[in-house]
Coordinates of C-alpha atoms in Angstrom, one line a residue:
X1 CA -29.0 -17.5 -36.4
X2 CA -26.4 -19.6 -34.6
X3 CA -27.8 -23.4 -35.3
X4 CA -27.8 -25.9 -31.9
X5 CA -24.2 -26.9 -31.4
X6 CA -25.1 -30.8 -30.3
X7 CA -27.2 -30.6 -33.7
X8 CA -24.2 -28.9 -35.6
X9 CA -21.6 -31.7 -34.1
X10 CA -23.9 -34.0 -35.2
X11 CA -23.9 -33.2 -38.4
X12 CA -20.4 -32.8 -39.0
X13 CA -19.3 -35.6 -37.3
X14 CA -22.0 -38.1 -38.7
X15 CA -24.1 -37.5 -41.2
X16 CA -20.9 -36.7 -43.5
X17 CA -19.7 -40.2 -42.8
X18 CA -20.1 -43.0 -45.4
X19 CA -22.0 -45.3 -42.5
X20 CA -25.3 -42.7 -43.5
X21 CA -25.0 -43.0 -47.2
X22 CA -25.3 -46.5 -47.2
X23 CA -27.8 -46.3 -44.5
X24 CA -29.7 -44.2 -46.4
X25 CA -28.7 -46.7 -49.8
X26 CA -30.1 -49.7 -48.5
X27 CA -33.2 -48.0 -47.1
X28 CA -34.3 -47.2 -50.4
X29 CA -33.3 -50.2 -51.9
X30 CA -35.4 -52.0 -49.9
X31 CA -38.7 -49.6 -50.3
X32 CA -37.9 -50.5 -54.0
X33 CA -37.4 -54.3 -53.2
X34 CA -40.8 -54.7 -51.3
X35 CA -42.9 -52.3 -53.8
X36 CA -41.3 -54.9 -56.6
X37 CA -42.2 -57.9 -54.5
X38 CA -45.9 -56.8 -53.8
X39 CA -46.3 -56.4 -57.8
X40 CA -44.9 -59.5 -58.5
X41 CA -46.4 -61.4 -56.0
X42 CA -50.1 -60.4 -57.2
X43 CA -49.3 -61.2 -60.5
X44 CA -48.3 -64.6 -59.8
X45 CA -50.9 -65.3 -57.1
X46 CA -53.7 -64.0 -59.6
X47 CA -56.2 -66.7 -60.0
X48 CA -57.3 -65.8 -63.4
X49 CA -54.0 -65.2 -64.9
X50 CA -55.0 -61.6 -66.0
X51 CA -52.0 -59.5 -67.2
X52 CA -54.2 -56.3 -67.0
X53 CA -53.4 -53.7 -64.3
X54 CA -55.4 -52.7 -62.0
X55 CA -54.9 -48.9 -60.2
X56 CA -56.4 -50.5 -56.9
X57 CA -52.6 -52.6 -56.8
X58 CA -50.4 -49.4 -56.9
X59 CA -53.2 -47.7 -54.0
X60 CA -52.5 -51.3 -52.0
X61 CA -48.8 -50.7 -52.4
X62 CA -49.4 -47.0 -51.3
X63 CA -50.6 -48.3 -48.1
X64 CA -47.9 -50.6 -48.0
X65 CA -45.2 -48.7 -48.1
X66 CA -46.4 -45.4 -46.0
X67 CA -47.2 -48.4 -43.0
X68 CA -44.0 -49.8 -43.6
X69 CA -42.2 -46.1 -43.0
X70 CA -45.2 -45.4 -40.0
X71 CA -44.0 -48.7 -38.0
X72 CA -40.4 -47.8 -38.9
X73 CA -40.7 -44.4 -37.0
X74 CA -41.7 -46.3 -33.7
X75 CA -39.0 -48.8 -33.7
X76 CA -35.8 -46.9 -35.0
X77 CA -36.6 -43.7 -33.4
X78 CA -36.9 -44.8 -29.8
X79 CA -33.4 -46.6 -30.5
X80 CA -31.7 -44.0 -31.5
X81 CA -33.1 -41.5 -28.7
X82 CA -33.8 -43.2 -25.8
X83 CA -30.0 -43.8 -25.3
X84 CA -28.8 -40.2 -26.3
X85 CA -28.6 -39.3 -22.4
X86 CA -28.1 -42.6 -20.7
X87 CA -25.2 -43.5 -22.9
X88 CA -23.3 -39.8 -22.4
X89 CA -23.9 -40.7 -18.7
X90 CA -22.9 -44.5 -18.6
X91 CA -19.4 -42.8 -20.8
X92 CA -19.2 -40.1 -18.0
X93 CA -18.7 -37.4 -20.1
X94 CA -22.8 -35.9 -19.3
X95 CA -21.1 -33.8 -16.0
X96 CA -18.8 -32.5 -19.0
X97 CA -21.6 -31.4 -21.5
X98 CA -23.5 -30.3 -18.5
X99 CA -21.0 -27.8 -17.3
X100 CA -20.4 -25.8 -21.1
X101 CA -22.2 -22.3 -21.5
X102 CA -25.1 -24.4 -23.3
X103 CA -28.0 -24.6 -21.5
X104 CA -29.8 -27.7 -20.7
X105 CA -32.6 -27.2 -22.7
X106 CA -30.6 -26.4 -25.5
X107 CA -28.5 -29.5 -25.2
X108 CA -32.0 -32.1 -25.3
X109 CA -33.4 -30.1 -27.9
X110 CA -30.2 -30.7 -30.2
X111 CA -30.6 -35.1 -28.9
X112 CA -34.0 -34.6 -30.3
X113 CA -32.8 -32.6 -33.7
X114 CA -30.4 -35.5 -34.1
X115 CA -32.8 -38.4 -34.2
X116 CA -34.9 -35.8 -36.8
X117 CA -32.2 -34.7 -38.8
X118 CA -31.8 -38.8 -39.4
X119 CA -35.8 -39.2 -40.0
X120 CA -35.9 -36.8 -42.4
X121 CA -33.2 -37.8 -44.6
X122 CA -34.5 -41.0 -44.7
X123 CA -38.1 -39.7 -45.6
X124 CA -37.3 -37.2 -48.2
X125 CA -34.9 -40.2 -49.7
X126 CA -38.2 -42.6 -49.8
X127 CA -40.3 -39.8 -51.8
X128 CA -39.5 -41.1 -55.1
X129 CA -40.5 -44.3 -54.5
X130 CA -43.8 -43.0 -52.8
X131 CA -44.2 -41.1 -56.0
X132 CA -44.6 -43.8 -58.2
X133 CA -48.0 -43.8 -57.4
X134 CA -48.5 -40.7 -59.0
X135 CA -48.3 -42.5 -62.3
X136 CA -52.3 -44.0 -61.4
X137 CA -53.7 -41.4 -59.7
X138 CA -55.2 -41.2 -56.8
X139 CA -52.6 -39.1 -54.9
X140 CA -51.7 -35.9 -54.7
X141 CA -48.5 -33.9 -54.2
X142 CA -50.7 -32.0 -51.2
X143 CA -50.9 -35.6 -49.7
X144 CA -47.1 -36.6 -49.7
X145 CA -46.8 -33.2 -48.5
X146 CA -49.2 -33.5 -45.5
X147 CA -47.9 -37.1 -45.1
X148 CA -44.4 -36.2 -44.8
X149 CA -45.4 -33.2 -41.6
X150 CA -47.2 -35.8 -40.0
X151 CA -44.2 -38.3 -40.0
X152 CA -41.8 -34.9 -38.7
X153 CA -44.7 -34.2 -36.1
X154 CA -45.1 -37.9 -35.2
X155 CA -40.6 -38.8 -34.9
X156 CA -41.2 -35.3 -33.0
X157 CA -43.2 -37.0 -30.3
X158 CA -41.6 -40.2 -30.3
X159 CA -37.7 -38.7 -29.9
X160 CA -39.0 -36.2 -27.1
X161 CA -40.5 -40.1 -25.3
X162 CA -37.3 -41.5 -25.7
X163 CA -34.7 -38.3 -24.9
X164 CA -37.0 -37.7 -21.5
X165 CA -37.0 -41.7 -20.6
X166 CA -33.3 -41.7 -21.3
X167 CA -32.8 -38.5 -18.7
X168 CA -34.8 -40.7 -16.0
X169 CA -33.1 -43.7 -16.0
X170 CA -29.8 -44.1 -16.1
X171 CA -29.3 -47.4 -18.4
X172 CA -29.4 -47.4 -21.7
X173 CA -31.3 -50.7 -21.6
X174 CA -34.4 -49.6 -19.2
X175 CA -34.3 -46.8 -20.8
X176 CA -35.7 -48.4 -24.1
X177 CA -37.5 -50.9 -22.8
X178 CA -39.2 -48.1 -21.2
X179 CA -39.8 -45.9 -24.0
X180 CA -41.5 -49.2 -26.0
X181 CA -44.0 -49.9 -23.6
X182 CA -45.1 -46.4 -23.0
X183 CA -45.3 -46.0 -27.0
X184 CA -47.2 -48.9 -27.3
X185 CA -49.4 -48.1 -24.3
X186 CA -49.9 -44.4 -25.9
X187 CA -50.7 -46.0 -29.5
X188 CA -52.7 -48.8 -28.9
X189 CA -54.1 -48.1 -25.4
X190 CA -57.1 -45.8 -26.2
X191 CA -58.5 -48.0 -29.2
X192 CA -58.6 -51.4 -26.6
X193 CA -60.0 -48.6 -24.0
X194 CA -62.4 -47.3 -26.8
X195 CA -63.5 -50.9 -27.7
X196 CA -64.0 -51.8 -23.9
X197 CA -66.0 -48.8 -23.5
X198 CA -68.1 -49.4 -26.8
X199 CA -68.8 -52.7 -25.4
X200 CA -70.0 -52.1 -22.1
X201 CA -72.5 -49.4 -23.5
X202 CA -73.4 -51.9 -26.3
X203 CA -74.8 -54.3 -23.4
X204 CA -75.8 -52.3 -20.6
X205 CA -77.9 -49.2 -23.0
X206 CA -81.0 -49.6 -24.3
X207 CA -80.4 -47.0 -27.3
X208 CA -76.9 -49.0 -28.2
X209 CA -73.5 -47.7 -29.0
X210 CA -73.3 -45.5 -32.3
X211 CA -70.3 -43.1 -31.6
X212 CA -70.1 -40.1 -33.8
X213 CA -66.8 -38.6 -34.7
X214 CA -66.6 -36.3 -31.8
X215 CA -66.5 -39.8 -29.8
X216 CA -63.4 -41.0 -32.2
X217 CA -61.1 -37.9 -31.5
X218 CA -62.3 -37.6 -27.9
X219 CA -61.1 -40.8 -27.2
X220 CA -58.1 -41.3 -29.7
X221 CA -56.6 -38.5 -30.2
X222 CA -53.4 -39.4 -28.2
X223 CA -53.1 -42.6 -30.5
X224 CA -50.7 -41.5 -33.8
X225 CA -52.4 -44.2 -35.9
X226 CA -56.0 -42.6 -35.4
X227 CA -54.0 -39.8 -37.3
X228 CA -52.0 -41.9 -39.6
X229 CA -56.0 -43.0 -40.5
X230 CA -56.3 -39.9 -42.4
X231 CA -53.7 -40.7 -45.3
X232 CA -55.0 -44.7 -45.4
X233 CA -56.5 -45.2 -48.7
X234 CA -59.6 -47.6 -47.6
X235 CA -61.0 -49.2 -50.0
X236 CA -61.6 -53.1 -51.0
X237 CA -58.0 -54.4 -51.6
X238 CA -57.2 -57.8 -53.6
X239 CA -56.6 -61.3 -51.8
X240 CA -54.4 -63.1 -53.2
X241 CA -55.7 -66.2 -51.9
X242 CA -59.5 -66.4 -51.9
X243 CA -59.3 -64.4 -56.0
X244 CA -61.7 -61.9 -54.9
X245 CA -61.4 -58.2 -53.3
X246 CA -62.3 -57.3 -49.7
X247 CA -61.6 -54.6 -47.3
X248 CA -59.5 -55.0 -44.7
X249 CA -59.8 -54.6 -40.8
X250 CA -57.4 -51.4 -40.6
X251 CA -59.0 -50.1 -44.1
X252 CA -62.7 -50.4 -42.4
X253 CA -61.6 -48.4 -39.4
X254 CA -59.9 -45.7 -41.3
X255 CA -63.0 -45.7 -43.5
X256 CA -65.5 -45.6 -40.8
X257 CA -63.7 -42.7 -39.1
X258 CA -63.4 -40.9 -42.2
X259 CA -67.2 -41.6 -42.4
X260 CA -68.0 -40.1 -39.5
X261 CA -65.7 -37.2 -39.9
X262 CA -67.4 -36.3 -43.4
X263 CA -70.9 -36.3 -41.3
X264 CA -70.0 -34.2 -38.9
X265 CA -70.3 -30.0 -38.8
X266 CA -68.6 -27.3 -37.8
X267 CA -64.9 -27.7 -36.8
X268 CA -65.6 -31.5 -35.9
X269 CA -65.4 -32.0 -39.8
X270 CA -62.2 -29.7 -40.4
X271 CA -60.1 -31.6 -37.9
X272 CA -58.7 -34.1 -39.9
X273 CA -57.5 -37.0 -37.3
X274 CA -53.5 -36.3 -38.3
X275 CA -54.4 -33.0 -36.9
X276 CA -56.1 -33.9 -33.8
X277 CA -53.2 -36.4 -33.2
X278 CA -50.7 -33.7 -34.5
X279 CA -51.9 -31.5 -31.9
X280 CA -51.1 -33.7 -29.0
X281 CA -47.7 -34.8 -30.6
X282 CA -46.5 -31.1 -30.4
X283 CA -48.4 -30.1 -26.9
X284 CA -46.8 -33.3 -25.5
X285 CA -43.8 -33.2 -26.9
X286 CA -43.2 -29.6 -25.7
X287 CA -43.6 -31.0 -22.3
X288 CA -41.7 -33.7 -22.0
X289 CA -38.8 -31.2 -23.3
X290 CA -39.2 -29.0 -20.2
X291 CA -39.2 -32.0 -18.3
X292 CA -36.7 -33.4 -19.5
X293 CA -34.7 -30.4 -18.6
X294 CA -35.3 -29.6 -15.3
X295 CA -34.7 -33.4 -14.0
X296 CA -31.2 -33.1 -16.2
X297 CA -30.5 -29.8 -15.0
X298 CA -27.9 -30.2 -12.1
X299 CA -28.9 -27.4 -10.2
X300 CA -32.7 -29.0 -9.6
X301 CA -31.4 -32.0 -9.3
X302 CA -29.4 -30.8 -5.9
X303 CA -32.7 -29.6 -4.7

């Protein structure tokens, strides 16, 4: 099977270099530095002055981490992929790639397996450090497993929004911009459109607003952090300044979903919100490929 040759230049060309070894150096070191400041900062902040450890901390700095790697996908990604077309244009050398035996689609496929091929290096680097939690319990190698196809399945998505924003426009800078705000509209837009909703039935139905779980994926399931819900640990987490623990607003939602999802029947309860979300990602992302490659494609382009 002859591998995707923007994809094989890629990695011959970069990922060999020393620039991804200490990219990939310093990533970990600083999943290591914040797990390391989170322990130490409960320990010093803890009213009682207790030197027993408590398995809720190392849950906490689950979360911690995994939303750390979550928000990472949506800014690095779009930077690395939202200029992959722009900048070959703004060099002049796109006519060039455009005029080889590969075929378009081929060609923003392999921008797309580029921004992955960095993703997963830097994911399957951070496992050890996720692992740690393993010592407490709690979390599975299933889990990390699931968690780590939902971060592919999730860069997937957000790589195919940046390579088809960076074929429409031709600067690299509108070209980001772009891909941020339609990311951010995609993620948070239907949870403020959910609320909205919730609220006007709240006031204006007699019976009240009590959505079920069919509600949730109906209306979220476009949003990658109703999915990233599913591997949230909810749960009441510490505060380090009041001394006492208390769930927090993201840890109620994910636990309220999950909730739902548990009360449900049928294949309501089997689909898991990563795989509603998951779902979409690929769908979606399949789409924007194809279009991507027809507005590339020179010969469409004529027309």
């Amino acid at each position: 099977m002859r591998i995707n040759p923007i994809l094989e230049k890629d990695l011959k060309t970069k990922l060999r270099g020393w620039r991804s070894t200490i990219l990939i150096c310093c990533y970990v070191i600083l999943l290591i530095g914040i797990l390391f400041l989170y322990f130490a900062s409960n320990n010093i902040f803890n009213p009682y002055n207790t030197h027993n450890f408590n398995p809720r901390m190392a849950m906490d700095a689950y979360n911690l981490i995994i939303t750390f790697q979550f928000a990472l996908l949506f800014l690095a990604v779009p930077a690395i992929t939202a200029t992959s077309v722009s900048s070959e244009r703004e060099r002049q050398t796109l006519d060039l790639m455009l005029v080889t035996k590969t075929p378009v689609r081929k060609i923003i496929v392999g921008k797309i397996m580029v921004s992955l091929a960095h993703t997963m290096l830097l994911l399957i680097a951070s496992m050890p450090v996720i692992g740690v939690v393993f010592f407490f319990g709690g979390i599975g190698f299933l889990d990390i497993i699931k968690l780590l196809l939902f971060y592919v399945l999730t860069s997937f998505f957000v790589a195919s929004c940046g390579v088809f924003f960076s074929t429409v426009f031709k600067r690299n800078i509108v070209a980001i911009i772009t891909t941020y705000i339609f990311l951010g509209l995609i993620t948070f837009g239907p949870f403020i459109l959910f609320l909205v909703l919730g609220l006007v039935r709240e006031r204006y139905s007699y019976t009240g607003f009590s959505p079920v779980y069919r509600d949730f994926v109906s209306a979220l399931f476009p949003s990658s952090v109703f999915g990233f819900t599913s591997f949230y640990i909810s749960g009441s987490s510490y505060s380090m300044y009041y001394g006492y623990y208390s769930p927090g607003i993201f840890s109620e939602v994910a636990q309220e979903i999950e909730q739902q999802r548990m009360a449900s029947t049928g294949l309501w309860k089997l689909l898991h919100p990563w795989l509603a979300n998951g779902l979409f990602n690929v769908v979606a992302s399949i789409s924007l490929i194809f279009l991507s490659a027809r507005i590339l494609n020179p010969i469409h382009r004529k027309k």
